């Protein structure tokens, strides 16, 4: 199957899923798309079981290496689109807790989840290096900004709590992706010889620092070009942003630094410089609308990928057992990553009493962890990470997604 056939299939199914959910199911997008993804995978699996000739599609999907497409296009575009929507001015007084939750919280979540996963896997007889367990902890930590944002707007939450939830969900995906890929680099580098503390710090510093530098450089260049172009030339503005993301990702990969960090920084620079009182001379509204459409479309295609991925993940009882244990571990890791920073910040800041349970249970996982797990380079244990990620995301979207409205209603108030 050709790459364009794969893309066409994803776009067609994503459009069909959105249409059916909008006009028939009328569920929150993440929940509706996830249900249809599972139904699609069950239909294809049963069709292949009843009619063996139809199993060719699954085999072709397994043989096709779409990791490069996910890594170089989908992840960069989604991170740029998410960062583009972040407005530092709207964060105002909540900027500090948002940044702490999105950075320190991700680090705590990664360590807690990775450590518990390591011991859990050894308990059920699966061998996976500790660093790869930390990679799983990092890639499963980001929450879905689209699902979270659309959910919280339906309820009367306190304004400061709403800003915390929305801001953290937009920031933590970029931090988690960079951390996961950096840990993977360290794990690969350590396979030949154990890394010293200096070498580890150097890899992290080079990845993140280099990505930030390229992101700042190309983000500012993109902003200056957008400021020069007339806002009536919508197609030119959109092409500039597309070029900035793709060139930035290529340049970062070429010099072996974090392309994902570069995409996040470019989105932050263009998004914040292009808004506000200078909007008439920088990015027009259509640029932001275009990237919002890109983000939602890519998210829908990732849910299609979730459905198709069920055809190729290993059907092993121990892997699925690990996945369901991972659901509990990920929830505990999320609670810890929220509880510790908030308790520390409570010394000087006041928080609503319902902040911790809402931030914990409202942290829905989306297509980003799936895309990240599939885009990882090959290593021993990648199959178990993909399986655990798949199960955690499905349970998060369906179980938490269907029950979080009850939590929101019980705690919601416009104080």
Tab-separated table of N, CA and C in Angstrom, residues 299-385:
chain	number	residue	atom	x	y	z
A	299	UNK	N	-5.952	14.892	14.991
A	299	UNK	CA	-6.421	14.123	16.148
A	299	UNK	C	-7.434	13.067	15.708
A	300	UNK	N	-8.330	13.439	14.782
A	300	UNK	CA	-9.309	12.466	14.275
A	300	UNK	C	-8.615	11.331	13.538
A	301	UNK	N	-7.593	11.656	12.726
A	301	UNK	CA	-6.866	10.611	11.994
A	301	UNK	C	-6.105	9.695	12.939
A	302	UNK	N	-5.648	10.247	14.068
A	302	UNK	CA	-4.959	9.406	15.042
A	302	UNK	C	-5.921	8.418	15.689
A	303	UNK	N	-7.168	8.818	15.869
A	303	UNK	CA	-8.149	7.870	16.397
A	303	UNK	C	-8.437	6.757	15.384
A	304	UNK	N	-8.422	7.106	14.105
A	304	UNK	CA	-8.529	6.066	13.075
A	304	UNK	C	-7.352	5.104	13.194
A	305	UNK	N	-6.166	5.674	13.396
A	305	UNK	CA	-4.967	4.851	13.551
A	305	UNK	C	-5.072	3.945	14.768
A	306	UNK	N	-5.700	4.442	15.840
A	306	UNK	CA	-5.901	3.619	17.030
A	306	UNK	C	-6.735	2.387	16.686
A	307	UNK	N	-7.787	2.604	15.876
A	307	UNK	CA	-8.622	1.475	15.476
A	307	UNK	C	-7.877	0.477	14.619
A	308	UNK	N	-7.091	0.967	13.659
A	308	UNK	CA	-6.337	0.073	12.782
A	308	UNK	C	-5.190	-0.614	13.516
A	309	UNK	N	-4.648	0.070	14.522
A	309	UNK	CA	-3.508	-0.487	15.241
A	309	UNK	C	-3.881	-1.745	16.017
A	310	UNK	N	-5.151	-1.882	16.371
A	310	UNK	CA	-5.587	-3.073	17.102
A	310	UNK	C	-5.356	-4.340	16.291
A	311	UNK	N	-5.264	-4.183	14.968
A	311	UNK	CA	-5.060	-5.343	14.104
A	311	UNK	C	-3.634	-5.864	14.157
A	312	UNK	N	-2.695	-5.029	14.596
A	312	UNK	CA	-1.294	-5.432	14.508
A	312	UNK	C	-0.581	-5.520	15.857
A	313	UNK	N	-1.242	-5.094	16.951
A	313	UNK	CA	-0.580	-5.239	18.243
A	313	UNK	C	-0.581	-6.713	18.639
A	314	UNK	N	0.452	-7.159	19.365
A	314	UNK	CA	0.543	-8.576	19.735
A	314	UNK	C	-0.608	-8.987	20.663
A	315	UNK	N	-1.279	-10.072	20.331
A	315	UNK	CA	-2.368	-10.573	21.167
A	315	UNK	C	-1.796	-11.553	22.184
A	316	UNK	N	-1.193	-10.985	23.234
A	316	UNK	CA	-0.600	-11.781	24.300
A	316	UNK	C	-1.279	-11.435	25.616
A	317	UNK	N	-1.641	-12.459	26.375
A	317	UNK	CA	-2.348	-12.247	27.628
A	317	UNK	C	-1.516	-11.437	28.610
A	318	UNK	N	-0.192	-11.715	28.669
A	318	UNK	CA	0.639	-10.970	29.622
A	318	UNK	C	0.756	-9.497	29.219
A	319	UNK	N	0.787	-9.207	27.924
A	319	UNK	CA	0.844	-7.815	27.470
A	319	UNK	C	-0.444	-7.069	27.838
A	320	UNK	N	-1.586	-7.716	27.610
A	320	UNK	CA	-2.856	-7.063	27.938
A	320	UNK	C	-3.038	-6.927	29.448
A	321	UNK	N	-2.557	-7.906	30.212
A	321	UNK	CA	-2.593	-7.796	31.670
A	321	UNK	C	-1.771	-6.604	32.126
A	322	UNK	N	-0.578	-6.455	31.535
A	322	UNK	CA	0.277	-5.307	31.859
A	322	UNK	C	-0.422	-3.995	31.512
A	323	UNK	N	-1.156	-3.995	30.398
A	323	UNK	CA	-1.864	-2.790	29.988
A	323	UNK	C	-2.912	-2.359	30.985
A	324	UNK	N	-3.679	-3.312	31.517
A	324	UNK	CA	-4.731	-2.961	32.475
A	324	UNK	C	-4.140	-2.575	33.835
A	325	UNK	N	-3.016	-3.191	34.224
A	325	UNK	CA	-2.312	-2.715	35.409
A	325	UNK	C	-1.789	-1.291	35.176
A	326	UNK	N	-1.336	-1.025	33.947
A	326	UNK	CA	-0.798	0.293	33.615
A	326	UNK	C	-1.854	1.382	33.738
A	327	UNK	N	-3.119	1.061	33.489
A	327	UNK	CA	-4.199	2.045	33.632
A	327	UNK	C	-4.227	2.595	35.055
A	328	UNK	N	-4.136	1.701	36.029
A	328	UNK	CA	-4.149	2.114	37.438
A	328	UNK	C	-2.876	2.888	37.776
A	329	UNK	N	-1.738	2.408	37.284
A	329	UNK	CA	-0.465	3.062	37.575
A	329	UNK	C	-0.427	4.471	36.994
A	330	UNK	N	-0.925	4.634	35.771
A	330	UNK	CA	-0.929	5.952	35.128
A	330	UNK	C	-1.816	6.923	35.897
A	331	UNK	N	-2.963	6.461	36.378
A	331	UNK	CA	-3.838	7.329	37.180
A	331	UNK	C	-3.149	7.736	38.482
A	332	UNK	N	-2.472	6.781	39.117
A	332	UNK	CA	-1.750	7.110	40.349
A	332	UNK	C	-0.611	8.089	40.070
A	333	UNK	N	0.109	7.861	38.951
A	333	UNK	CA	1.185	8.777	38.581
A	333	UNK	C	0.667	10.180	38.312
A	334	UNK	N	-0.496	10.266	37.662
A	334	UNK	CA	-1.106	11.582	37.411
A	334	UNK	C	-1.484	12.266	38.719
A	335	UNK	N	-2.086	11.508	39.642
A	335	UNK	CA	-2.464	12.085	40.932
A	335	UNK	C	-1.238	12.602	41.675
A	336	UNK	N	-0.162	11.811	41.673
A	336	UNK	CA	1.071	12.228	42.346
A	336	UNK	C	1.647	13.491	41.712
A	337	UNK	N	1.645	13.552	40.381
A	337	UNK	CA	2.229	14.693	39.676
A	337	UNK	C	1.412	15.963	39.859
A	338	UNK	N	0.165	15.830	40.276
A	338	UNK	CA	-0.668	17.001	40.584
A	338	UNK	C	-0.602	17.328	42.073
A	339	UNK	N	-0.668	16.294	42.907
A	339	UNK	CA	-0.711	16.471	44.358
A	339	UNK	C	0.551	17.149	44.896
A	340	UNK	N	1.721	16.644	44.506
A	340	UNK	CA	2.981	17.165	45.056
A	340	UNK	C	3.203	18.640	44.696
A	341	UNK	N	3.156	19.053	43.407
A	341	UNK	CA	3.363	20.474	43.094
A	341	UNK	C	2.331	21.392	43.739
A	342	UNK	N	1.064	20.978	43.770
A	342	UNK	CA	0.025	21.844	44.328
A	342	UNK	C	0.208	22.009	45.841
A	343	UNK	N	0.566	20.932	46.535
A	343	UNK	CA	0.802	21.042	47.970
A	343	UNK	C	2.000	21.947	48.264
A	344	UNK	N	3.043	21.872	47.428
A	344	UNK	CA	4.199	22.738	47.614
A	344	UNK	C	3.857	24.194	47.304
A	345	UNK	N	3.102	24.411	46.235
A	345	UNK	CA	2.733	25.784	45.878
A	345	UNK	C	1.670	26.362	46.806
A	346	UNK	N	0.961	25.508	47.557
A	346	UNK	CA	-0.088	25.981	48.458
A	346	UNK	C	0.460	26.801	49.614
A	347	UNK	N	1.763	26.726	49.822
A	347	UNK	CA	2.382	27.522	50.886
A	347	UNK	C	2.204	29.012	50.612
A	348	UNK	N	2.310	29.404	49.329
A	348	UNK	CA	2.195	30.817	48.967
A	348	UNK	C	0.982	31.123	48.093
A	349	UNK	N	0.310	30.080	47.584
A	349	UNK	CA	-0.838	30.290	46.697
A	349	UNK	C	-2.060	29.556	47.237
A	350	UNK	N	-3.215	30.089	46.901
A	350	UNK	CA	-4.455	29.424	47.288
A	350	UNK	C	-5.015	28.650	46.090
A	351	UNK	N	-5.481	27.453	46.350
A	351	UNK	CA	-6.068	26.604	45.312
A	351	UNK	C	-7.468	26.183	45.752
A	352	UNK	N	-8.348	26.036	44.773
A	352	UNK	CA	-9.675	25.526	45.062
A	352	UNK	C	-9.557	24.115	45.643
A	353	UNK	N	-10.407	23.763	46.614
A	353	UNK	CA	-10.289	22.432	47.243
A	353	UNK	C	-10.517	21.272	46.283
A	354	UNK	N	-11.167	21.533	45.152
A	354	UNK	CA	-11.436	20.449	44.198
A	354	UNK	C	-10.434	20.396	43.056
A	355	UNK	N	-9.336	21.147	43.167
A	355	UNK	CA	-8.366	21.223	42.066
A	355	UNK	C	-7.715	19.873	41.777
A	356	UNK	N	-7.252	19.183	42.818
A	356	UNK	CA	-6.514	17.934	42.626
A	356	UNK	C	-7.373	16.836	41.987
A	357	UNK	N	-8.590	16.549	42.497
A	357	UNK	CA	-9.390	15.495	41.837
A	357	UNK	C	-9.780	15.835	40.410
A	358	UNK	N	-10.083	17.107	40.123
A	358	UNK	CA	-10.471	17.471	38.758
A	358	UNK	C	-9.281	17.368	37.814
A	359	UNK	N	-8.114	17.870	38.234
A	359	UNK	CA	-6.928	17.764	37.389
A	359	UNK	C	-6.509	16.312	37.187
A	360	UNK	N	-6.768	15.462	38.173
A	360	UNK	CA	-6.389	14.046	38.058
A	360	UNK	C	-7.336	13.286	37.145
A	361	UNK	N	-8.634	13.344	37.446
A	361	UNK	CA	-9.596	12.548	36.687
A	361	UNK	C	-9.904	13.173	35.327
A	362	UNK	N	-9.732	14.486	35.208
A	362	UNK	CA	-10.008	15.145	33.940
A	362	UNK	C	-8.879	15.074	32.939
A	363	UNK	N	-7.796	14.398	33.304
A	363	UNK	CA	-6.626	14.298	32.418
A	363	UNK	C	-6.830	13.169	31.412
A	364	UNK	N	-7.599	13.444	30.373
A	364	UNK	CA	-7.845	12.437	29.342
A	364	UNK	C	-6.642	12.309	28.418
A	365	UNK	N	-6.315	11.088	28.035
A	365	UNK	CA	-5.249	10.853	27.051
A	365	UNK	C	-5.882	10.801	25.661
A	366	UNK	N	-5.145	11.280	24.663
A	366	UNK	CA	-5.656	11.304	23.302
A	366	UNK	C	-4.769	10.537	22.340
A	367	UNK	N	-4.742	10.984	21.100
A	367	UNK	CA	-3.990	10.283	20.070
A	367	UNK	C	-2.493	10.524	20.115
A	368	UNK	N	-2.047	11.584	20.822
A	368	UNK	CA	-0.619	11.909	20.840
A	368	UNK	C	0.240	10.776	21.412
A	369	UNK	N	-0.106	10.180	22.565
A	369	UNK	CA	0.707	9.054	23.052
A	369	UNK	C	0.767	7.891	22.075
A	370	UNK	N	-0.352	7.617	21.379
A	370	UNK	CA	-0.356	6.545	20.385
A	370	UNK	C	0.627	6.859	19.265
A	371	UNK	N	0.543	8.092	18.741
A	371	UNK	CA	1.445	8.491	17.654
A	371	UNK	C	2.897	8.428	18.100
A	372	UNK	N	3.165	8.864	19.315
A	372	UNK	CA	4.541	8.873	19.816
A	372	UNK	C	5.069	7.454	20.006
A	373	UNK	N	4.235	6.558	20.550
A	373	UNK	CA	4.686	5.177	20.758
A	373	UNK	C	4.968	4.475	19.437
A	374	UNK	N	4.143	4.741	18.420
A	374	UNK	CA	4.349	4.111	17.113
A	374	UNK	C	5.560	4.686	16.381
A	375	UNK	N	5.906	5.952	16.680
A	375	UNK	CA	7.011	6.592	15.974
A	375	UNK	C	8.367	6.310	16.605
A	376	UNK	N	8.387	5.619	17.756
A	376	UNK	CA	9.661	5.294	18.394
A	376	UNK	C	10.476	4.363	17.507
A	377	UNK	N	11.784	4.557	17.512
A	377	UNK	CA	12.660	3.654	16.769
A	377	UNK	C	12.610	2.263	17.398
A	378	UNK	N	12.982	1.256	16.614
A	378	UNK	CA	12.857	-0.127	17.072
A	378	UNK	C	13.809	-0.429	18.240
A	379	UNK	N	13.300	-1.135	19.235
A	379	UNK	CA	14.112	-1.604	20.353
A	379	UNK	C	13.361	-2.755	21.017
A	380	UNK	N	14.076	-3.524	21.824
A	380	UNK	CA	13.457	-4.646	22.521
A	380	UNK	C	12.464	-4.119	23.560
A	381	UNK	N	11.203	-4.458	23.387
A	381	UNK	CA	10.178	-3.996	24.310
A	381	UNK	C	9.234	-2.965	23.722
A	382	UNK	N	9.434	-2.595	22.449
A	382	UNK	CA	8.544	-1.601	21.841
A	382	UNK	C	7.110	-2.122	21.771
A	383	UNK	N	6.926	-3.413	21.515
A	383	UNK	CA	5.580	-3.989	21.410
A	383	UNK	C	4.794	-3.843	22.707
A	384	UNK	N	5.440	-4.080	23.832
A	384	UNK	CA	4.733	-3.977	25.112
A	384	UNK	C	4.378	-2.529	25.410
A	385	UNK	N	5.245	-1.594	25.013
A	385	UNK	CA	4.945	-0.171	25.222
A	385	UNK	C	3.745	0.249	24.371
